[in-house]
Short mmCIF file of C-alpha atoms and ligand atoms in Angstrom, two decimals:
data_model
loop_
_atom_site.label_atom_id
_atom_site.label_comp_id
_atom_site.label_asym_id
_atom_site.label_seq_id
_atom_site.Cartn_x
_atom_site.Cartn_y
_atom_site.Cartn_z
CA UNK J 218 15.87 -16.78 6.62
CA UNK J 219 13.92 -13.68 7.71
CA UNK J 220 12.75 -11.39 5.62
CA UNK J 221 11.38 -7.84 6.77
CA UNK J 222 8.88 -6.22 5.08
CA UNK J 223 7.74 -2.37 4.27
CA UNK J 224 4.81 -0.45 3.18
CA UNK J 225 3.72 2.48 0.63
CA UNK J 226 2.34 6.08 0.59
CA UNK J 227 -0.23 6.76 -2.66
CA UNK J 228 1.34 10.15 -2.50
CA UNK J 229 -1.85 11.10 -4.75
CA UNK J 230 -3.90 8.88 -6.75
CA UNK J 231 -6.33 9.64 -9.51
CA UNK J 232 -8.98 7.24 -10.83
CA UNK J 233 -8.90 8.09 -14.34
CA UNK J 234 -11.85 5.49 -15.63
CA UNK J 235 -13.54 2.31 -15.37
CA UNK J 236 -11.84 -0.46 -17.83
CA UNK J 237 -13.93 -3.09 -19.89
CA UNK J 238 -12.43 -5.77 -17.28
CA UNK J 239 -13.96 -4.38 -14.61
CA UNK J 240 -10.93 -2.63 -12.95
CA UNK J 241 -9.98 0.94 -12.93
CA UNK J 242 -7.25 2.70 -14.91
CA UNK J 243 -5.23 4.87 -12.43
CA UNK J 244 -2.50 7.74 -11.92
CA UNK J 245 -0.78 7.16 -8.70
CA UNK J 246 3.03 7.85 -6.84
CA UNK J 247 3.52 4.72 -5.07
CA UNK J 248 6.60 5.63 -2.20
CA UNK J 249 8.26 2.72 -0.12
CA UNK J 250 8.92 3.77 3.54
CA UNK J 251 10.08 1.30 6.57
CA UNK J 252 7.30 0.01 8.30
CA UNK J 253 6.55 -3.97 7.96
CA UNK J 254 5.91 -6.92 9.29
CA UNK J 255 8.33 -10.11 9.83
CA UNK J 256 8.79 -13.44 7.61
CA UNK J 257 9.94 -16.56 8.45
CA UNK J 258 10.92 -19.12 5.82
CA UNK J 259 12.38 -22.57 6.53
CA UNK J 260 12.78 -26.08 5.03
CA UNK J 261 10.23 -28.43 6.36
CA UNK J 262 8.94 -32.11 5.37
CA UNK J 263 5.32 -30.65 5.23
CA UNK J 264 3.73 -27.28 3.84
CA UNK J 265 2.86 -24.97 7.16
CA UNK J 266 1.76 -21.18 7.54
CA UNK J 267 1.70 -19.49 10.66
CA UNK J 268 0.71 -16.12 11.67
CA UNK J 269 -0.46 -14.04 14.69
CA UNK J 270 -2.79 -12.69 12.25
CA UNK J 271 -6.32 -13.17 12.82
CA UNK J 272 -7.72 -14.49 9.08
CA UNK J 273 -10.79 -14.43 7.91
CA UNK J 274 -9.96 -15.93 4.35
CA UNK J 275 -6.42 -16.84 2.84
CA UNK J 276 -3.05 -15.17 3.80
CA UNK J 277 -1.56 -13.42 0.56
CA UNK J 278 1.24 -14.67 2.19
CA UNK J 279 -0.26 -18.17 1.06
CA UNK J 280 -1.91 -17.32 -1.58
CA UNK J 281 2.06 -15.85 -2.99
CA UNK J 282 3.37 -19.40 -2.33
CA UNK J 283 0.24 -21.17 -4.61
CA UNK J 284 0.34 -18.50 -7.01
CA UNK J 285 4.51 -19.10 -7.43
CA UNK J 286 3.70 -23.57 -7.33
CA UNK J 287 1.59 -21.78 -10.44
CA UNK J 288 4.63 -21.19 -12.47
CA UNK J 289 7.75 -23.21 -10.61
CA UNK J 290 8.00 -26.11 -8.26
CA UNK J 291 8.59 -25.22 -4.60
CA UNK J 292 10.03 -28.19 -2.06
CA UNK J 293 7.52 -28.27 1.18
CA UNK J 294 7.65 -25.26 2.76
CA UNK J 295 7.13 -23.75 6.77
CA UNK J 296 6.44 -20.25 6.56
CA UNK J 297 5.47 -17.71 9.92
CA UNK J 298 4.19 -14.57 9.73
CA UNK J 299 4.81 -12.16 12.91
CA UNK J 300 2.11 -9.40 11.60
CA UNK J 301 3.03 -5.84 13.11
CA UNK J 302 1.23 -3.33 10.71
CA UNK J 303 -2.51 -2.84 10.96
CA UNK J 304 -4.90 -4.11 8.51
CA UNK J 305 -7.05 -1.82 6.04
CA UNK J 306 -4.63 0.61 6.61
CA UNK J 307 -3.76 1.72 2.38
CA UNK J 308 0.04 1.21 3.20
CA UNK J 309 -0.40 -1.64 0.78
CA UNK J 310 1.26 -4.05 4.23
CA UNK J 311 -0.48 -7.18 2.91
CA UNK J 312 1.06 -6.77 -0.63
CA UNK J 313 4.48 -6.15 0.62
CA UNK J 314 4.28 -9.85 2.27
CA UNK J 315 2.82 -11.25 -0.65
CA UNK J 316 5.89 -9.16 -2.31
CA UNK J 317 8.27 -10.68 -0.55
CA UNK J 318 7.26 -13.82 0.25
CA UNK J 319 7.58 -14.48 -3.55
CA UNK J 320 11.58 -12.82 -3.69
CA UNK J 321 12.25 -14.63 -0.66
CA UNK J 322 11.30 -17.70 -1.87
CA UNK J 323 12.80 -17.12 -5.22
CA UNK J 324 16.47 -16.96 -3.04
CA UNK J 325 15.73 -19.21 -0.39
CA UNK J 326 15.34 -21.96 -2.89
CA UNK J 327 17.47 -20.92 -5.79
CA UNK J 328 14.14 -20.68 -7.76
CA UNK J 329 16.20 -18.22 -10.54
CA UNK J 330 12.99 -16.67 -11.39
CA UNK J 331 13.59 -13.11 -13.15
CA UNK J 332 12.70 -9.64 -12.01
CA UNK J 333 10.01 -9.69 -15.03
CA UNK J 334 8.57 -13.60 -14.05
CA UNK J 335 8.68 -12.48 -9.98
CA UNK J 336 6.62 -8.76 -11.51
CA UNK J 337 4.38 -11.26 -13.38
CA UNK J 338 3.42 -13.41 -10.87
CA UNK J 339 2.99 -10.69 -8.31
CA UNK J 340 0.49 -9.14 -10.76
CA UNK J 341 -1.43 -12.68 -10.32
CA UNK J 342 -1.89 -11.81 -6.92
CA UNK J 343 -3.12 -8.40 -6.30
CA UNK J 344 -1.89 -4.48 -8.05
CA UNK J 345 -0.29 -3.63 -5.43
CA UNK J 346 2.23 -6.10 -5.06
CA UNK J 347 4.31 -6.11 -7.98
CA UNK J 348 5.58 -2.53 -7.02
CA UNK J 349 7.16 -3.87 -3.98
CA UNK J 350 8.96 -6.15 -6.39
CA UNK J 351 11.90 -2.96 -6.31
CA UNK J 352 9.62 -0.64 -4.19
CA UNK J 353 10.98 2.75 -3.23
CA UNK J 354 9.58 5.11 -5.56
CA UNK J 355 7.27 4.56 -8.70
CA UNK J 356 4.82 6.29 -11.16
CA UNK J 357 2.21 3.44 -11.25
CA UNK J 358 -0.74 3.28 -14.09
CA UNK J 359 -3.18 1.17 -16.25
CA UNK J 360 -4.58 -0.77 -13.25
CA UNK J 361 -1.89 0.06 -10.58
CA UNK J 362 0.62 -2.72 -12.31
CA UNK J 363 2.55 -0.63 -14.83
CA UNK J 364 5.79 0.68 -12.98
CA UNK J 365 8.11 3.23 -13.72
CA UNK J 366 10.96 3.87 -11.31
CA UNK J 367 11.10 7.79 -9.82
CA UNK J 368 14.17 9.38 -9.22
CA UNK J 369 13.01 10.78 -5.33
CA UNK J 370 14.39 12.69 -2.22
CA UNK J 371 13.84 12.15 1.10
CA UNK J 372 11.32 14.03 3.14
CA UNK J 373 9.61 13.72 6.63
CA UNK J 374 5.94 12.77 6.58
CA UNK J 375 3.47 12.17 10.10
CA UNK J 376 1.96 9.01 8.95
CA UNK J 377 -1.38 8.88 10.62
CA UNK J 378 -4.47 6.14 11.56
CA UNK J 379 -7.46 5.63 13.76
CA UNK J 380 -9.93 3.13 11.96
CA UNK J 381 -8.95 0.82 9.05
CA UNK J 382 -10.60 0.72 5.95
CA UNK J 383 -11.46 -3.07 5.42
CA UNK J 384 -13.05 -3.22 1.98
CA UNK J 385 -11.77 -4.42 -1.50
CA UNK J 386 -14.47 -3.30 -3.13
CA UNK J 387 -13.93 0.30 -2.58
CA UNK J 388 -13.56 0.89 -6.50
CA UNK J 389 -17.15 -0.69 -6.83
CA UNK J 390 -18.44 2.51 -4.73
CA UNK J 391 -17.20 5.61 -7.07
CA UNK J 392 -19.84 7.35 -8.52
CA UNK J 393 -19.42 8.83 -12.13
CA UNK J 394 -19.16 12.81 -10.89
CA UNK J 395 -15.66 11.45 -8.58
CA UNK J 396 -13.81 11.04 -11.58
CA UNK J 397 -14.13 14.99 -12.75
CA UNK J 398 -13.01 15.13 -8.82
CA UNK J 399 -9.92 17.85 -7.83
CA UNK J 400 -9.28 15.56 -4.59
CA UNK J 401 -5.34 14.58 -4.70
CA UNK J 402 -6.86 10.98 -3.94
CA UNK J 403 -10.01 9.87 -5.44
CA UNK J 404 -10.43 7.07 -3.90
CA UNK J 405 -11.53 9.74 -0.35
CA UNK J 406 -14.68 10.24 -2.01
CA UNK J 407 -16.15 6.75 -1.56
CA UNK J 408 -14.60 6.41 1.76
CA UNK J 409 -16.08 9.67 3.18
CA UNK J 410 -19.72 8.63 2.41
CA UNK J 411 -19.31 4.91 3.42
CA UNK J 412 -17.07 4.67 6.74
CA UNK J 413 -18.34 7.12 8.77
CA UNK J 414 -15.14 6.90 11.42
CA UNK J 415 -12.92 7.12 9.04
CA UNK J 416 -14.75 10.47 8.01
CA UNK J 417 -14.42 12.25 11.78
CA UNK J 418 -11.24 10.82 11.89
CA UNK J 419 -10.13 13.21 8.80
CA UNK J 420 -12.08 16.06 9.63
CA UNK J 421 -10.64 15.91 12.79
CA UNK J 422 -6.89 16.25 10.65
CA UNK J 423 -8.40 19.16 8.26
CA UNK J 424 -9.18 20.81 11.12
CA UNK J 425 -5.78 20.78 12.45
CA UNK J 426 -3.34 21.20 8.41
CA UNK J 427 -5.59 20.94 4.99
CA UNK J 428 -2.43 19.00 3.50
CA UNK J 429 -3.87 15.40 5.42
CA UNK J 430 -4.12 13.00 2.53
CA UNK J 431 -5.44 9.34 2.14
CA UNK J 432 -3.16 6.72 1.27
CA UNK J 433 -4.57 4.02 -1.22
CA UNK J 434 -8.13 2.83 0.15
CA UNK J 435 -7.47 4.48 3.76
CA UNK J 436 -7.65 4.54 6.69
CA UNK J 437 -3.79 5.72 6.70
CA UNK J 438 -3.55 9.57 6.22
CA UNK J 439 -0.09 11.34 5.95
CA UNK J 440 1.30 15.36 5.77
CA UNK J 441 4.59 15.90 4.31
CA UNK J 442 6.57 18.96 5.62
CA UNK J 443 9.44 19.30 8.13
CA UNK J 444 9.98 17.68 11.04
CA UNK J 445 9.38 20.37 14.25
CA UNK J 446 5.90 21.23 12.31
CA UNK J 447 5.41 17.43 11.70
CA UNK J 448 6.16 16.58 15.54
CA UNK J 449 3.92 20.09 16.42
CA UNK J 450 0.97 18.23 14.81
CA UNK J 451 1.50 14.44 16.01
CA UNK J 452 0.95 16.07 19.28
CA UNK J 453 -2.49 17.57 18.51
CA UNK J 454 -3.53 14.71 16.52
CA UNK J 455 -5.92 11.93 18.22
CA UNK J 456 -5.49 8.61 16.67
CA UNK J 457 -4.42 4.80 17.24
CA UNK J 458 -1.32 4.90 15.36
CA UNK J 459 1.54 8.11 14.93
CA UNK J 460 4.68 8.28 13.53
CA UNK J 461 6.70 10.32 11.77
CA UNK J 462 8.57 8.19 8.73
CA UNK J 463 11.14 8.80 6.25
CA UNK J 464 9.27 8.92 2.37
CA UNK J 465 11.01 9.54 -0.57
CA UNK J 466 8.93 12.03 -2.76
CA UNK J 467 10.17 12.79 -6.66
CA UNK J 468 12.99 15.15 -7.13
CA UNK J 469 11.19 16.72 -10.19
CA UNK J 470 7.85 17.44 -11.86
CA UNK J 471 5.27 16.57 -9.55
CA UNK J 472 4.78 18.79 -7.18
CA UNK J 473 1.32 19.92 -8.47
CA UNK J 474 0.83 16.62 -7.32
CA UNK J 475 2.39 15.96 -4.59
CA UNK J 476 2.13 19.78 -2.52
CA UNK J 477 -0.76 21.25 -2.21
CA UNK J 478 -0.81 24.94 -1.11
C1 SUD E 193 -6.63 1.04 -3.59
C2 SUD E 193 -5.07 1.01 -3.83
C3 SUD E 193 -3.95 1.76 -4.09
O1 SUD E 193 -2.52 1.68 -4.01
O2 SUD E 193 -4.35 0.11 -2.66
P1 SUD E 193 -4.88 -0.17 -1.19
O3 SUD E 193 -5.52 1.07 -0.31
O4 SUD E 193 -5.70 -1.57 -0.38
O5 SUD E 193 -3.37 -0.13 -0.65
C4 SUD E 193 -5.08 -0.15 -5.24
O6 SUD E 193 -5.29 0.28 -6.38
C5 SUD E 193 -5.80 -1.65 -4.71
O7 SUD E 193 -5.00 -2.73 -4.84
P2 SUD E 193 -5.46 -4.10 -4.53
O8 SUD E 193 -6.12 -4.22 -3.23
O9 SUD E 193 -3.75 -5.26 -4.64
O10 SUD E 193 -5.50 -4.49 -5.52
P3 SUD E 193 -6.81 -6.21 -5.95
O11 SUD E 193 -6.45 -6.87 -5.08
O12 SUD E 193 -5.81 -6.37 -7.51
O13 SUD E 193 -8.26 -5.87 -6.71
C6 SUD E 193 -9.35 -5.33 -5.27
C7 SUD E 193 -10.24 -5.14 -6.41
O14 SUD E 193 -10.13 -3.93 -6.53
C8 SUD E 193 -10.84 -3.31 -8.20
N1 SUD E 193 -9.44 -2.37 -8.41
C9 SUD E 193 -8.47 -2.65 -8.32
C10 SUD E 193 -7.48 -1.92 -9.03
C11 SUD E 193 -7.87 -1.24 -10.21
N2 SUD E 193 -6.54 -0.25 -10.54
N3 SUD E 193 -9.12 -0.82 -10.17
C12 SUD E 193 -9.80 -1.80 -9.83
O15 SUD E 193 -11.10 -1.96 -9.91
C13 SUD E 193 -10.99 -4.55 -8.24
O16 SUD E 193 -12.46 -4.94 -8.60
C14 SUD E 193 -10.84 -5.88 -8.07
O17 SUD E 193 -11.34 -6.96 -7.61
N1 ADP E 194 -0.71 -10.77 5.33
C1 ADP E 194 -1.43 -9.67 4.96
N2 ADP E 194 -1.32 -8.02 5.38
C2 ADP E 194 -2.66 -7.59 5.88
N3 ADP E 194 -3.94 -8.07 5.08
C3 ADP E 194 -3.57 -9.44 4.75
C4 ADP E 194 -2.75 -10.37 4.65
N4 ADP E 194 -3.58 -11.42 4.06
C5 ADP E 194 -4.86 -11.06 3.79
N5 ADP E 194 -4.95 -10.31 3.98
C6 ADP E 194 -6.40 -9.14 4.24
O1 ADP E 194 -6.43 -8.27 2.77
C7 ADP E 194 -7.26 -7.41 3.15
C8 ADP E 194 -6.31 -6.24 3.46
O2 ADP E 194 -6.52 -5.67 1.92
P1 ADP E 194 -6.08 -3.80 2.00
O3 ADP E 194 -6.89 -3.33 2.77
O4 ADP E 194 -6.44 -3.50 1.02
O5 ADP E 194 -4.95 -3.59 2.53
P2 ADP E 194 -4.12 -2.44 2.58
O6 ADP E 194 -4.82 -1.13 3.14
O7 ADP E 194 -3.38 -2.94 4.04
O8 ADP E 194 -3.09 -1.80 1.35
C9 ADP E 194 -7.87 -7.55 4.42
O9 ADP E 194 -8.52 -8.43 4.61
C10 ADP E 194 -7.28 -8.80 4.90
O10 ADP E 194 -7.34 -9.76 5.76
#
């Protein structure tokens, strides 16, 4: 079985407050788009995981299999991840790999887990993972795991990335005053303070168009607009990754969050 994974942009992301469990309450709109990796699942007499991804710890794909096994019996399986997307982008590609592994194994072995159960297991892997069970466009609140589908229309977005933000700790770098900020993505404040290369890239983008926004914890940024204009901007941006994608934005109700002037 071959599975194609996807990515997301956080159209905005407000960190509201720190919770008693150490996580943060957030409010964000997550929008799925077509940019992903490939996962191959096949029957095998022993478990195996292979990937072209250089990994320091267990891969989220392996984590997904282990979490699944805590809930249901899964036969031995061979899984291969062909990683084609960058790490540390804030586009949730690892979370998508994990969610697609759960859904893929559920289908491949006919495990009969329903959507509610898949969402529960996904949240045990990471707060970004449940979104990719249904994908598309959703308002995410609480720790990012309470999801509400939002009706969307397609727009073009220029997505750019130069340097990654490799940190599972970005929330710990928030300062009290950050919670009062008007930034469309609160997490840009700790990123600008702690990641000089990403800060330089952000200033480069701001000199071209002030409406560039950061996705998640960075390092990817995006600009929503008309295709012709985005192509002009793309030519001016110096970055390792530049692509124009179709992205869902809410049909109604979120203009103040999404379109800054
Ligand atoms: C920042 C966001 C935006 O979508 O993702 P990315 O930038 O990675 O795409 C998410 O909130 C990240 O999601 P994810 O990376 O899955 O988080 P997890 O693995 O569950 O948590 C990693 C760590 O981040 C912190 N964390 C995460 C989510 C949240 N609402 N509050 C937090 O404080 C916790 O300290 C946790 O230990
Ligand atoms: N399949 C995977 N894809 C991407 N990252 C993964 C994967 N498995 C484990 N990781 C680890 O997860 C971290 C990336 O997480 P994060 O920066 O939150 O993701 P993103 O920025 O892509 O949303 C890195 O430390 C990376 O090594």
